[in-house]
PDB file of C-alpha atoms in Angstrom:
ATOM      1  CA  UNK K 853     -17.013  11.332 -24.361  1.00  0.00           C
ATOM      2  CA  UNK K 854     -17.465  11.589 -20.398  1.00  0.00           C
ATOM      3  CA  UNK K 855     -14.747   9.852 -18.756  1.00  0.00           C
ATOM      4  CA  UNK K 856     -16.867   7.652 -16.901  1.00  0.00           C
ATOM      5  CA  UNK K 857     -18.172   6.350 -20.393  1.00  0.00           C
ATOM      6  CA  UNK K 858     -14.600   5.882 -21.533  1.00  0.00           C
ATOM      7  CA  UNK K 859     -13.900   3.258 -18.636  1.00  0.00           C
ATOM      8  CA  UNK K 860     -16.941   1.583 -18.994  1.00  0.00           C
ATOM      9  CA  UNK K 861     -15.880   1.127 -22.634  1.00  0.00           C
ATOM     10  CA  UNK K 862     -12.913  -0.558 -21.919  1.00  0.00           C
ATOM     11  CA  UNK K 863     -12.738  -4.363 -20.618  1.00  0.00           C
ATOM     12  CA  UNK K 864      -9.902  -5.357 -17.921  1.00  0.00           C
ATOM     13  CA  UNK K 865      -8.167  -7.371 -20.141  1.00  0.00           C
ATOM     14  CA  UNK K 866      -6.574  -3.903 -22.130  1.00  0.00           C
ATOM     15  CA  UNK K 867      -4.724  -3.233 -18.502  1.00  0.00           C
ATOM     16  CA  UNK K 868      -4.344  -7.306 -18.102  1.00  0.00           C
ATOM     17  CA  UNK K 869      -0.660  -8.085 -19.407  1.00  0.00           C
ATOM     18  CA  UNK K 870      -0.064 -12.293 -19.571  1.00  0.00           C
ATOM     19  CA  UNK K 871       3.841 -11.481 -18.748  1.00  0.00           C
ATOM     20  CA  UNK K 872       3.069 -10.686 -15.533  1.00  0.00           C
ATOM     21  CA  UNK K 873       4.566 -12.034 -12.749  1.00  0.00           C
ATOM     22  CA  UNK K 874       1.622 -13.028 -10.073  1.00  0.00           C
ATOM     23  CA  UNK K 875       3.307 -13.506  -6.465  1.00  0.00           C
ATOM     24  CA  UNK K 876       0.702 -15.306  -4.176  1.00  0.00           C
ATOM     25  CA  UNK K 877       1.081 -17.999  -1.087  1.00  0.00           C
ATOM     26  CA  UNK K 878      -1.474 -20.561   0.146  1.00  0.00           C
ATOM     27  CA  UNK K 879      -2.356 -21.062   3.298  1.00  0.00           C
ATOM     28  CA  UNK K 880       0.344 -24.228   4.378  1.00  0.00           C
ATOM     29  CA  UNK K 881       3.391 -21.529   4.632  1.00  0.00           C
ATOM     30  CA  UNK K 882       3.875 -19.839   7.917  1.00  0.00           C
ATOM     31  CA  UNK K 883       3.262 -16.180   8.587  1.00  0.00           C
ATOM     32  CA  UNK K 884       7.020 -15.915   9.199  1.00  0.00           C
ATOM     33  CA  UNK K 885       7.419 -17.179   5.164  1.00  0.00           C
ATOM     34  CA  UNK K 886       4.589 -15.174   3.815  1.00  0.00           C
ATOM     35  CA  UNK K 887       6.064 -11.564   4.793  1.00  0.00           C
ATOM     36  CA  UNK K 888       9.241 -12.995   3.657  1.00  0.00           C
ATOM     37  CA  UNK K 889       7.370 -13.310   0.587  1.00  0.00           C
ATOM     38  CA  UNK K 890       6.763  -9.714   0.861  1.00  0.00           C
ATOM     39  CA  UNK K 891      10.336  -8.626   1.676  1.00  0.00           C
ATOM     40  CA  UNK K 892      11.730 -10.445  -0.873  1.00  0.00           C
ATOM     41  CA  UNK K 893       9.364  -9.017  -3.890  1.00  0.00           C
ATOM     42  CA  UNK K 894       8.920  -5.542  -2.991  1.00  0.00           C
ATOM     43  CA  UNK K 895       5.571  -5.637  -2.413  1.00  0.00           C
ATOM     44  CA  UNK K 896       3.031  -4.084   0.234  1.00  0.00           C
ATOM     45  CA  UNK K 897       0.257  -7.119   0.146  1.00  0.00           C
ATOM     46  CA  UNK K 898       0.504 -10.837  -1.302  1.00  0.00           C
ATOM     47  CA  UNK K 899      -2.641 -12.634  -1.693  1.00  0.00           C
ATOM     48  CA  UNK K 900      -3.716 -15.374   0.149  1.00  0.00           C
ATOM     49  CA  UNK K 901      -5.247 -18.942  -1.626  1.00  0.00           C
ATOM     50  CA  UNK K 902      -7.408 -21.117   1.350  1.00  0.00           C
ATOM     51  CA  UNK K 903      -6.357 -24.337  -0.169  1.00  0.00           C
ATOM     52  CA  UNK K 904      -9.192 -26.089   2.524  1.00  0.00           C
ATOM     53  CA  UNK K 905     -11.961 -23.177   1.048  1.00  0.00           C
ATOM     54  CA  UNK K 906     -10.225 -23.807  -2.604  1.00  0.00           C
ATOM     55  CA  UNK K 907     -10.619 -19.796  -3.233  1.00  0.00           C
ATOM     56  CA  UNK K 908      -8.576 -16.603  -2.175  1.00  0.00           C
ATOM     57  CA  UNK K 909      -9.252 -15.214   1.006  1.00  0.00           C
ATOM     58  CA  UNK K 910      -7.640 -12.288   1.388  1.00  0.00           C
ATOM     59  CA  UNK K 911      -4.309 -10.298   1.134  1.00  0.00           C
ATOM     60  CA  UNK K 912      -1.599 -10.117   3.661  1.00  0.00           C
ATOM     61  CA  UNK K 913      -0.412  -6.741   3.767  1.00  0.00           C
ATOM     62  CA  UNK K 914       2.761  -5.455   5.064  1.00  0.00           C
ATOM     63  CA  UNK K 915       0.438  -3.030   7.802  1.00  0.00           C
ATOM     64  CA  UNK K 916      -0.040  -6.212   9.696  1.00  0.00           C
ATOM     65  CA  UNK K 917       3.530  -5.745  10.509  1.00  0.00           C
ATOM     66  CA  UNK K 918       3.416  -2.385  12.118  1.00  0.00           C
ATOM     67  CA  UNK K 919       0.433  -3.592  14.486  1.00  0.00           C
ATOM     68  CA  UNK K 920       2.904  -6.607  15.407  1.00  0.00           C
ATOM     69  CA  UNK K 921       5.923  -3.770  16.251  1.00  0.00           C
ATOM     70  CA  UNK K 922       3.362  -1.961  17.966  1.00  0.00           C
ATOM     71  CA  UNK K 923       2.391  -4.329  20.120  1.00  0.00           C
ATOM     72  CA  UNK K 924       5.850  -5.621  20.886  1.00  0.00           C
ATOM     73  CA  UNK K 925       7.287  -2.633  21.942  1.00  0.00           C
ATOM     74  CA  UNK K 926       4.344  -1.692  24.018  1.00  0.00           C
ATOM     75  CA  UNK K 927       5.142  -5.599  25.992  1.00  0.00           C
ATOM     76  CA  UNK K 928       9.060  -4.234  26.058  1.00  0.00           C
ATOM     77  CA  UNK K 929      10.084  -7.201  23.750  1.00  0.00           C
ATOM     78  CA  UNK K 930      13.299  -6.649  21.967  1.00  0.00           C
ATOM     79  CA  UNK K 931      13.162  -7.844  18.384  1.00  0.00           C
ATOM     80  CA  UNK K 932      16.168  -7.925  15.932  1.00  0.00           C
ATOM     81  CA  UNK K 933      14.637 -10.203  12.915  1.00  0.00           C
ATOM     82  CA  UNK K 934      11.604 -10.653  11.074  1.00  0.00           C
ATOM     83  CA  UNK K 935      10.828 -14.308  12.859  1.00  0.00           C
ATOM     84  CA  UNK K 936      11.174 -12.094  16.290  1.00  0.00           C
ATOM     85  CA  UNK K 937       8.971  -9.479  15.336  1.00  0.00           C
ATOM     86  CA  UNK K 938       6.168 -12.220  14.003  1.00  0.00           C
ATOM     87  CA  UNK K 939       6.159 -15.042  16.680  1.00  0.00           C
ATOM     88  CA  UNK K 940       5.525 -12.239  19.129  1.00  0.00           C
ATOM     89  CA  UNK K 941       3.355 -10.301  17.299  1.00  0.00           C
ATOM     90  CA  UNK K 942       0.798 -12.759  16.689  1.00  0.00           C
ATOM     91  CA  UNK K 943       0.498 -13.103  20.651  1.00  0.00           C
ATOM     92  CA  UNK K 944      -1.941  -9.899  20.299  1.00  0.00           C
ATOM     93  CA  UNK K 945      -4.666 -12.179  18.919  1.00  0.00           C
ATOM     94  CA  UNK K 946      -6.959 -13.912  21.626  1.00  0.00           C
ATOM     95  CA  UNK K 947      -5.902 -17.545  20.275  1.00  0.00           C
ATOM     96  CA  UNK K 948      -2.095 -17.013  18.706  1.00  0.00           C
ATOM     97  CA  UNK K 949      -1.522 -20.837  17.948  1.00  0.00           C
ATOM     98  CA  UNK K 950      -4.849 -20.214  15.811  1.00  0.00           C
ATOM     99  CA  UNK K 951      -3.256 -17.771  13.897  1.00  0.00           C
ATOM    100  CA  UNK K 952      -2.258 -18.642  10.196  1.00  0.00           C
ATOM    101  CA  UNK K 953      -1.931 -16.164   7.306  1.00  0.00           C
ATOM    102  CA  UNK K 954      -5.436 -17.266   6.276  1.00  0.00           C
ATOM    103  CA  UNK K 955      -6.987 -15.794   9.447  1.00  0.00           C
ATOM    104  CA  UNK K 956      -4.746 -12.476   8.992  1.00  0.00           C
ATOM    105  CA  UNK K 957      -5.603 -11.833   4.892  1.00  0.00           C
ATOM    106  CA  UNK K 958      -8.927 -12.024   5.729  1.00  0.00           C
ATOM    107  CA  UNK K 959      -8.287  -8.299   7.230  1.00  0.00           C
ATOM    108  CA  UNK K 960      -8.042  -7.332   4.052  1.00  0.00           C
ATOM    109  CA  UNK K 961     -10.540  -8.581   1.707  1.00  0.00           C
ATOM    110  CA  UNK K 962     -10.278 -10.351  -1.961  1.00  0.00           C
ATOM    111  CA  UNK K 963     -12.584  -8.090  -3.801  1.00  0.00           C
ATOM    112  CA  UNK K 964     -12.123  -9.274  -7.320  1.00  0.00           C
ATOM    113  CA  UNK K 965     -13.280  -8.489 -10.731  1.00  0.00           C
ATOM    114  CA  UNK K 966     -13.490 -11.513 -13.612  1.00  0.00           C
ATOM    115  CA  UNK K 967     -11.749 -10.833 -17.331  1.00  0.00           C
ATOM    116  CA  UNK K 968     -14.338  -9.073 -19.811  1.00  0.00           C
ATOM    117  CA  UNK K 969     -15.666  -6.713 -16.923  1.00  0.00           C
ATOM    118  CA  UNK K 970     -15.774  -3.181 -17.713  1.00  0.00           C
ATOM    119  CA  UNK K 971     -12.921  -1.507 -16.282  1.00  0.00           C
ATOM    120  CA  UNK K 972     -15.081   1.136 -14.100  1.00  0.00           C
ATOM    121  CA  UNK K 973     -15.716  -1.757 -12.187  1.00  0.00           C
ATOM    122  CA  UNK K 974     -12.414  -1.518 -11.234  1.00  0.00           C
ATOM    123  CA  UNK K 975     -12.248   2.207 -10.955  1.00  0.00           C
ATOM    124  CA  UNK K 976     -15.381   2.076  -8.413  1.00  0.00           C
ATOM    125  CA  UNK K 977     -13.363  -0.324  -5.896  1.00  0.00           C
ATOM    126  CA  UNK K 978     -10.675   1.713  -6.086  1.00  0.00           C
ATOM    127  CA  UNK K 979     -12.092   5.128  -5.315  1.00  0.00           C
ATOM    128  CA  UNK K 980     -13.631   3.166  -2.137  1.00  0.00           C
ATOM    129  CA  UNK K 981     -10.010   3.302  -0.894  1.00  0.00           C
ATOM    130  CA  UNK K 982      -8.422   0.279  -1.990  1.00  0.00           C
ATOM    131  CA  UNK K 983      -5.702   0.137  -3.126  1.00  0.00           C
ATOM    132  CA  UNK K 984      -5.316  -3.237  -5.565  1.00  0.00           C
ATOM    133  CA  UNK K 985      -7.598  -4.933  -7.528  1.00  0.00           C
ATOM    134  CA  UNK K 986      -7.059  -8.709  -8.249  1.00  0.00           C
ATOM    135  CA  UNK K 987      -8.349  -9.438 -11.684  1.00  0.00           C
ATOM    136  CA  UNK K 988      -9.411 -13.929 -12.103  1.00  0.00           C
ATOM    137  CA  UNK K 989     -10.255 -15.746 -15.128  1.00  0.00           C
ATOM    138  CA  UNK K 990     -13.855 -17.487 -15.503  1.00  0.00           C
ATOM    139  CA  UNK K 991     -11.977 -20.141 -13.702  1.00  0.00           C
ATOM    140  CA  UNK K 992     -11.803 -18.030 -10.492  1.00  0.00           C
ATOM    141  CA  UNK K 993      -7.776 -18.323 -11.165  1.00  0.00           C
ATOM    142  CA  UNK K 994      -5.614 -15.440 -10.663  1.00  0.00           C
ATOM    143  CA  UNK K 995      -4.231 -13.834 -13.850  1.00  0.00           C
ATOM    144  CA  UNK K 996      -3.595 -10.203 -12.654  1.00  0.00           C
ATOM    145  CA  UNK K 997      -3.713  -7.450 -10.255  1.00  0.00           C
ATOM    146  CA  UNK K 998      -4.384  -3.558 -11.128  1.00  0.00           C
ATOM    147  CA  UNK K 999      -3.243  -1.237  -8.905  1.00  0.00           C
ATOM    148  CA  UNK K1000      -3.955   2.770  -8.408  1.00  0.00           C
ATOM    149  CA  UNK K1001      -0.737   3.380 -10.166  1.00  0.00           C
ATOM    150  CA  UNK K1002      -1.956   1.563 -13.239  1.00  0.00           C
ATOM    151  CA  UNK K1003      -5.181   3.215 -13.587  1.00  0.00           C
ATOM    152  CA  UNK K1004      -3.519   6.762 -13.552  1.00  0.00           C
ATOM    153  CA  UNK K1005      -0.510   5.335 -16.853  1.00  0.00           C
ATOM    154  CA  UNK K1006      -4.030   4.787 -18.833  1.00  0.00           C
ATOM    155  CA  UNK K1007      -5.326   7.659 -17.752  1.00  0.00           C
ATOM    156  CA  UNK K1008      -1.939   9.375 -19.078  1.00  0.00           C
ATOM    157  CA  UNK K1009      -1.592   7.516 -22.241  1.00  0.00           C
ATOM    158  CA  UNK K1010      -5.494   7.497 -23.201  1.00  0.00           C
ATOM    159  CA  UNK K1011      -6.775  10.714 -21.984  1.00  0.00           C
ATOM    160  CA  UNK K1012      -6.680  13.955 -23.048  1.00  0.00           C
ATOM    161  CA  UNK K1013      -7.423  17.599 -22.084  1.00  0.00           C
ATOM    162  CA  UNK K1014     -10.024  17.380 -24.464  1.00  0.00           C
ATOM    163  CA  UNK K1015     -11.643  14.803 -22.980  1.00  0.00           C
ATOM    164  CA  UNK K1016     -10.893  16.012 -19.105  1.00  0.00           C
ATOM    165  CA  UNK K1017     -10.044  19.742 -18.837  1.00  0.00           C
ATOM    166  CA  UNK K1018      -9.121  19.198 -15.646  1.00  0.00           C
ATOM    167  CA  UNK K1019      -6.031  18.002 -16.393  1.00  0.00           C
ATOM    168  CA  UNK K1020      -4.862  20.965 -17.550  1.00  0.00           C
ATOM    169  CA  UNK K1021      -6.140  22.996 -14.401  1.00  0.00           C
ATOM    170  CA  UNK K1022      -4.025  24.420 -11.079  1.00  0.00           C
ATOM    171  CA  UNK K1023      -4.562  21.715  -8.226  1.00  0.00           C
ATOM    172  CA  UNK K1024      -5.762  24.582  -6.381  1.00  0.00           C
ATOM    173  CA  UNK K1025      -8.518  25.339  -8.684  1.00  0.00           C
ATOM    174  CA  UNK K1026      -9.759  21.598  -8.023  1.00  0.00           C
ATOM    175  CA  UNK K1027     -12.518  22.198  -5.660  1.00  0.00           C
ATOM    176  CA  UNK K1028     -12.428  18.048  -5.061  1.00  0.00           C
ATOM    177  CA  UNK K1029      -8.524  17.338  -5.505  1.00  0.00           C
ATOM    178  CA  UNK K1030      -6.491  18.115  -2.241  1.00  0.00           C
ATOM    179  CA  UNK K1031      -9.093  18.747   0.542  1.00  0.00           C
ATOM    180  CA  UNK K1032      -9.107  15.776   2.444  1.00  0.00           C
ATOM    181  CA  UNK K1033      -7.704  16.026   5.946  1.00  0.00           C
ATOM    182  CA  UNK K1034      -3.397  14.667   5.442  1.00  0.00           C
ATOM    183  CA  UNK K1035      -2.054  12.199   8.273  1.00  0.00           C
ATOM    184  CA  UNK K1036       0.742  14.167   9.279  1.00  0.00           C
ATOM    185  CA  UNK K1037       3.394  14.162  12.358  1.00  0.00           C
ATOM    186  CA  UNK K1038       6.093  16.625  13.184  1.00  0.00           C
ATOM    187  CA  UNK K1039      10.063  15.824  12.782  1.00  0.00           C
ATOM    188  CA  UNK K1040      10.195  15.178  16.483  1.00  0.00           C
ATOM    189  CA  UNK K1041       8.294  12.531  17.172  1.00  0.00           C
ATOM    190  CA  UNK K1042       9.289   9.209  17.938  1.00  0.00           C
ATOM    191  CA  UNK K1043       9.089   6.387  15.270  1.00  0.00           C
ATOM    192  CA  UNK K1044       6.906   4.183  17.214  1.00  0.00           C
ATOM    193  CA  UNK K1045       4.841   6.728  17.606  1.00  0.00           C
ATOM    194  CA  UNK K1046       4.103   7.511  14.178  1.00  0.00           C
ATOM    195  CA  UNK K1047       3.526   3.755  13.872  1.00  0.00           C
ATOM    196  CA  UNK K1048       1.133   3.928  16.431  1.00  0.00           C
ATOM    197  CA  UNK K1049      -0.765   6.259  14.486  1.00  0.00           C
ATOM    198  CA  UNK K1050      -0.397   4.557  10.923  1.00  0.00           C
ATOM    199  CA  UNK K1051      -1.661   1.693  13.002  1.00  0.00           C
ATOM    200  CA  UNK K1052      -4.495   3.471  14.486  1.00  0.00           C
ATOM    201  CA  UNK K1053      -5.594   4.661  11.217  1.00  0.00           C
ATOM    202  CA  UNK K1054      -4.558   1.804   9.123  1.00  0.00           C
ATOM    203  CA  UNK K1055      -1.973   3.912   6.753  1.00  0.00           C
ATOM    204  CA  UNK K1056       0.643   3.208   4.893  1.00  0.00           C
ATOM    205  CA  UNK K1057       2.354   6.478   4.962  1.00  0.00           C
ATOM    206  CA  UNK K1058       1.953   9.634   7.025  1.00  0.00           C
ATOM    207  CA  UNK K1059       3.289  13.004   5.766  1.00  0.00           C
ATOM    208  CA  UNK K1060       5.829  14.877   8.271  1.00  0.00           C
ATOM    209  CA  UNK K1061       6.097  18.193   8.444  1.00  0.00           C
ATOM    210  CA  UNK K1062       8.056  21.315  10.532  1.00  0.00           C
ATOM    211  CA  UNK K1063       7.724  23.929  12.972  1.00  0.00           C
ATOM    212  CA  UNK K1064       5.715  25.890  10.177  1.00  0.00           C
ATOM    213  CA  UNK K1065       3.576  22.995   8.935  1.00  0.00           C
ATOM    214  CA  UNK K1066       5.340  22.794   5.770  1.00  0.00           C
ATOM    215  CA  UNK K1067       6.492  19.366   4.059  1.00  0.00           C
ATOM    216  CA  UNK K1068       9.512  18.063   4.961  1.00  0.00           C
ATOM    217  CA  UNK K1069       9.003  14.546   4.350  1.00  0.00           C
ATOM    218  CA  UNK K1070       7.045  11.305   4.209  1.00  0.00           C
ATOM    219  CA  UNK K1071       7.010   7.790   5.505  1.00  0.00           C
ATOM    220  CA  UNK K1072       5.601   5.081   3.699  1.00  0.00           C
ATOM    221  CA  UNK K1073       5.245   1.430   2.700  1.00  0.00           C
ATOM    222  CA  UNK K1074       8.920   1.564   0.698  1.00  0.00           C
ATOM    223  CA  UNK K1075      10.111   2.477   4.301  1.00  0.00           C
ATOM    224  CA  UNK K1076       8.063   0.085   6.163  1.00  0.00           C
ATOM    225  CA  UNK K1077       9.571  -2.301   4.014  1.00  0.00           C
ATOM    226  CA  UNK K1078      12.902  -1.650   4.533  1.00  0.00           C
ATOM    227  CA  UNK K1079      12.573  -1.484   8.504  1.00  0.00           C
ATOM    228  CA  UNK K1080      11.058  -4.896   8.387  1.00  0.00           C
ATOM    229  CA  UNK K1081      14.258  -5.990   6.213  1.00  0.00           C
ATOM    230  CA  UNK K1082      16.540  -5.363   9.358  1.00  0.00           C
ATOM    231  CA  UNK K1083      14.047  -5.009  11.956  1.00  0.00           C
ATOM    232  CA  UNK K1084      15.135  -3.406  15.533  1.00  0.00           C
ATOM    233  CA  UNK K1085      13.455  -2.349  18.375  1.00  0.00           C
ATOM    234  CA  UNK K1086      16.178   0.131  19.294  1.00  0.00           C
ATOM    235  CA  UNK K1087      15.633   2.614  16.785  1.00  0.00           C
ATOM    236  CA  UNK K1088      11.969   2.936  17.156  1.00  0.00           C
ATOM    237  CA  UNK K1089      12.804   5.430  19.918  1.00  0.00           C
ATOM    238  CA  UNK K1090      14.592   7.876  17.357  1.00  0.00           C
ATOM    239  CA  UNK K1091      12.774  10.767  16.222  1.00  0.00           C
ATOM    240  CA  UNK K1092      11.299   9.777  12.600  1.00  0.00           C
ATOM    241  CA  UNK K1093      13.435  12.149  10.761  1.00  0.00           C
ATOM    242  CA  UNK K1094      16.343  10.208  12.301  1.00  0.00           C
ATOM    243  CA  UNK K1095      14.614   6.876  12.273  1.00  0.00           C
ATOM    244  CA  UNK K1096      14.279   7.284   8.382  1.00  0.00           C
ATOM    245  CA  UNK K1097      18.103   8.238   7.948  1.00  0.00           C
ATOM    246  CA  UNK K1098      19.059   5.414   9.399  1.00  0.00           C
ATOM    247  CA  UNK K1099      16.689   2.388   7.736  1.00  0.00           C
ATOM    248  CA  UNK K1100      17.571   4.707   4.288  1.00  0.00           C
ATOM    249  CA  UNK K1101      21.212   4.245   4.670  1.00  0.00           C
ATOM    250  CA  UNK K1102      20.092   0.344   3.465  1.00  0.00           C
ATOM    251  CA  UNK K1103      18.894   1.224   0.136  1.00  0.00           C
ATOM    252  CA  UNK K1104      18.882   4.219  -2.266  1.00  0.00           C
ATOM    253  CA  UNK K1105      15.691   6.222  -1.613  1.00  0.00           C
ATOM    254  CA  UNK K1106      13.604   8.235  -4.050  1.00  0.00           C
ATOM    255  CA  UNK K1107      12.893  12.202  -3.016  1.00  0.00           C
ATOM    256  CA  UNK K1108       9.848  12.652  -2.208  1.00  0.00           C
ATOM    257  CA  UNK K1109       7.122  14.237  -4.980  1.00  0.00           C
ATOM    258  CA  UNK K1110       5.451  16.900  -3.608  1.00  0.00           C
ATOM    259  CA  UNK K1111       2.877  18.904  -6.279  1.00  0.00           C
ATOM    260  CA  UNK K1112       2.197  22.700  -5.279  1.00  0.00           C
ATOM    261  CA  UNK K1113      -0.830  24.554  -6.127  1.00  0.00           C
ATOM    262  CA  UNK K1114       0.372  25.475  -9.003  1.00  0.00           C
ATOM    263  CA  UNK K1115       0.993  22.068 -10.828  1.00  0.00           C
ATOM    264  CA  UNK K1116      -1.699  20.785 -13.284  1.00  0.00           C
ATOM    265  CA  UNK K1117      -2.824  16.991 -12.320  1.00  0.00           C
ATOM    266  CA  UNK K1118      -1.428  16.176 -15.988  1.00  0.00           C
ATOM    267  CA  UNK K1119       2.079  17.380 -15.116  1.00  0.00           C
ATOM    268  CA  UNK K1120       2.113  16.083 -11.109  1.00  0.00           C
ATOM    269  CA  UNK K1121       1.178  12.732 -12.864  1.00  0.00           C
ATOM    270  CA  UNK K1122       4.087  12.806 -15.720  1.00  0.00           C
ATOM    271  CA  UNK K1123       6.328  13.294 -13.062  1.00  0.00           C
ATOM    272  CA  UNK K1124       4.999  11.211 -10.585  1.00  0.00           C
ATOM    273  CA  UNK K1125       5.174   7.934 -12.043  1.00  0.00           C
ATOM    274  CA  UNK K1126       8.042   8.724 -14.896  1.00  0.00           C
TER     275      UNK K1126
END
């Protein structure tokens, strides 16, 4: 059975699990208390209910941040909290009273999918490049959101070599599977720099490599996370190899994966999310 068939077999609700914990805000708190919201969950987005629409109108993602750090340090503000970094930051809009966490989630759209839908539904949005899927009842409520991550543990738990041979395959025999051009900065830039160009390019992680071009690192959304924790404006001038030692020291990071050509998919994906 072609894989495609397989996910358009299956409904949302086999991925849907009703002890889920759904984290969402509505549009009376304060930008300041929605990242909180993020901080405090250990989450990259939060979506957003318009309670003067009555319906979702975005996410607010935690890359909304790094434009606000850009922009402060390019003014020369000096920031040391979280309130600092988002009273300022929201002076980069044309109308910054205006802004509310409705106006910034709808940056990032609510593209949902309704219990009973075939999951490829939810495969096609996500191969567009984004990177959650919130999943409402026939009530428009929110019950769940699937993620990448989630779609690659079914993948691992209900498919088989037999049914995609490609699993079992070198990642360098993938003609489609590692090609794309990788966001990547040496270990000598500055911090703010490299958040300039996750900015530019609205990532959440950039891949840093050496002299030699070979992987040395990565900076992503966990990191983000923890900067924004104990934001400061002072160590956005250290290289990012440095600038990563130091917001690490918070919290005990994970080493990074890194699959070689050699790896099958089915074994970088055990490993990966083991």
């Amino acid at each position: 059975m072609p894989i495609e068939r397989i996910f358009a077999s299956q409904k949302v609700d086999s991925l849907h699990g009703t002890k889920n914990k759904i984290v969402q805000v509505d549009s009376n708190a304060i930008p300041a208390q929605a990242f909180n919201v993020l901080i405090d969950n250990r989450i990259q987005s939060v979506p957003v209910y318009d309670l003067v629409a009555n319906k979702y109108s975005g996410f607010l993602d935690i890359r909304d941040l790094v434009s606000f750090t850009v922009f402060i340090n390019d003014n020369n503000v000096q920031a040391q909290t979280l309130l600092d970094i988002v009273n300022f930051g929201v002076k980069m809009f044309k109308h910054p009273t205006d802004v509310s966490i409705t106006y910034l989630s709808r940056r990032n759209p609510f593209n949902s999918v309704t219990l009973g839908s075939p999951l490829l539904k939810v495969v096609e949005i996500l191969s567009k490049g984004t990177h959650r899927v919130p999943i409402v009842d026939e009530n428009n409520k929110l019950v769940d959101i699937i993620s990448q991550s989630s779609i690659i543990s079914f993948i691992e738990k209900n498919i088989g070599v037999d049914i995609l041979p490609s699993l079992d395959k070198k990642i360098s025999e993938l003609k489609d599977l590692g090609v794309s051009p990788v966001t990547s900065v040496t270990t000598n830039v500055k911090a703010i720099d490299v958040f300039r160009l996750m900015d530019t390019h609205q990532r959440s992680g950039v891949a840093i490599v050496d002299e030699n071009n070979k992987l040395v690192g990565t900076i992503s959304s966990e990191d983000l996370k923890l900067f924004i924790n104990n934001p400061s404006t002072d160590v956005l001038q250290l290289t990012i190899m440095k600038f990563l030692s130091c917001i690490r020291q918070l919290n005990n990071s994970e080493s990074i994966h890194c699959a070689t050509g050699h790896d099958t998919r089915q074994g970088y994906q055990y490993y990966r999310y083991s």
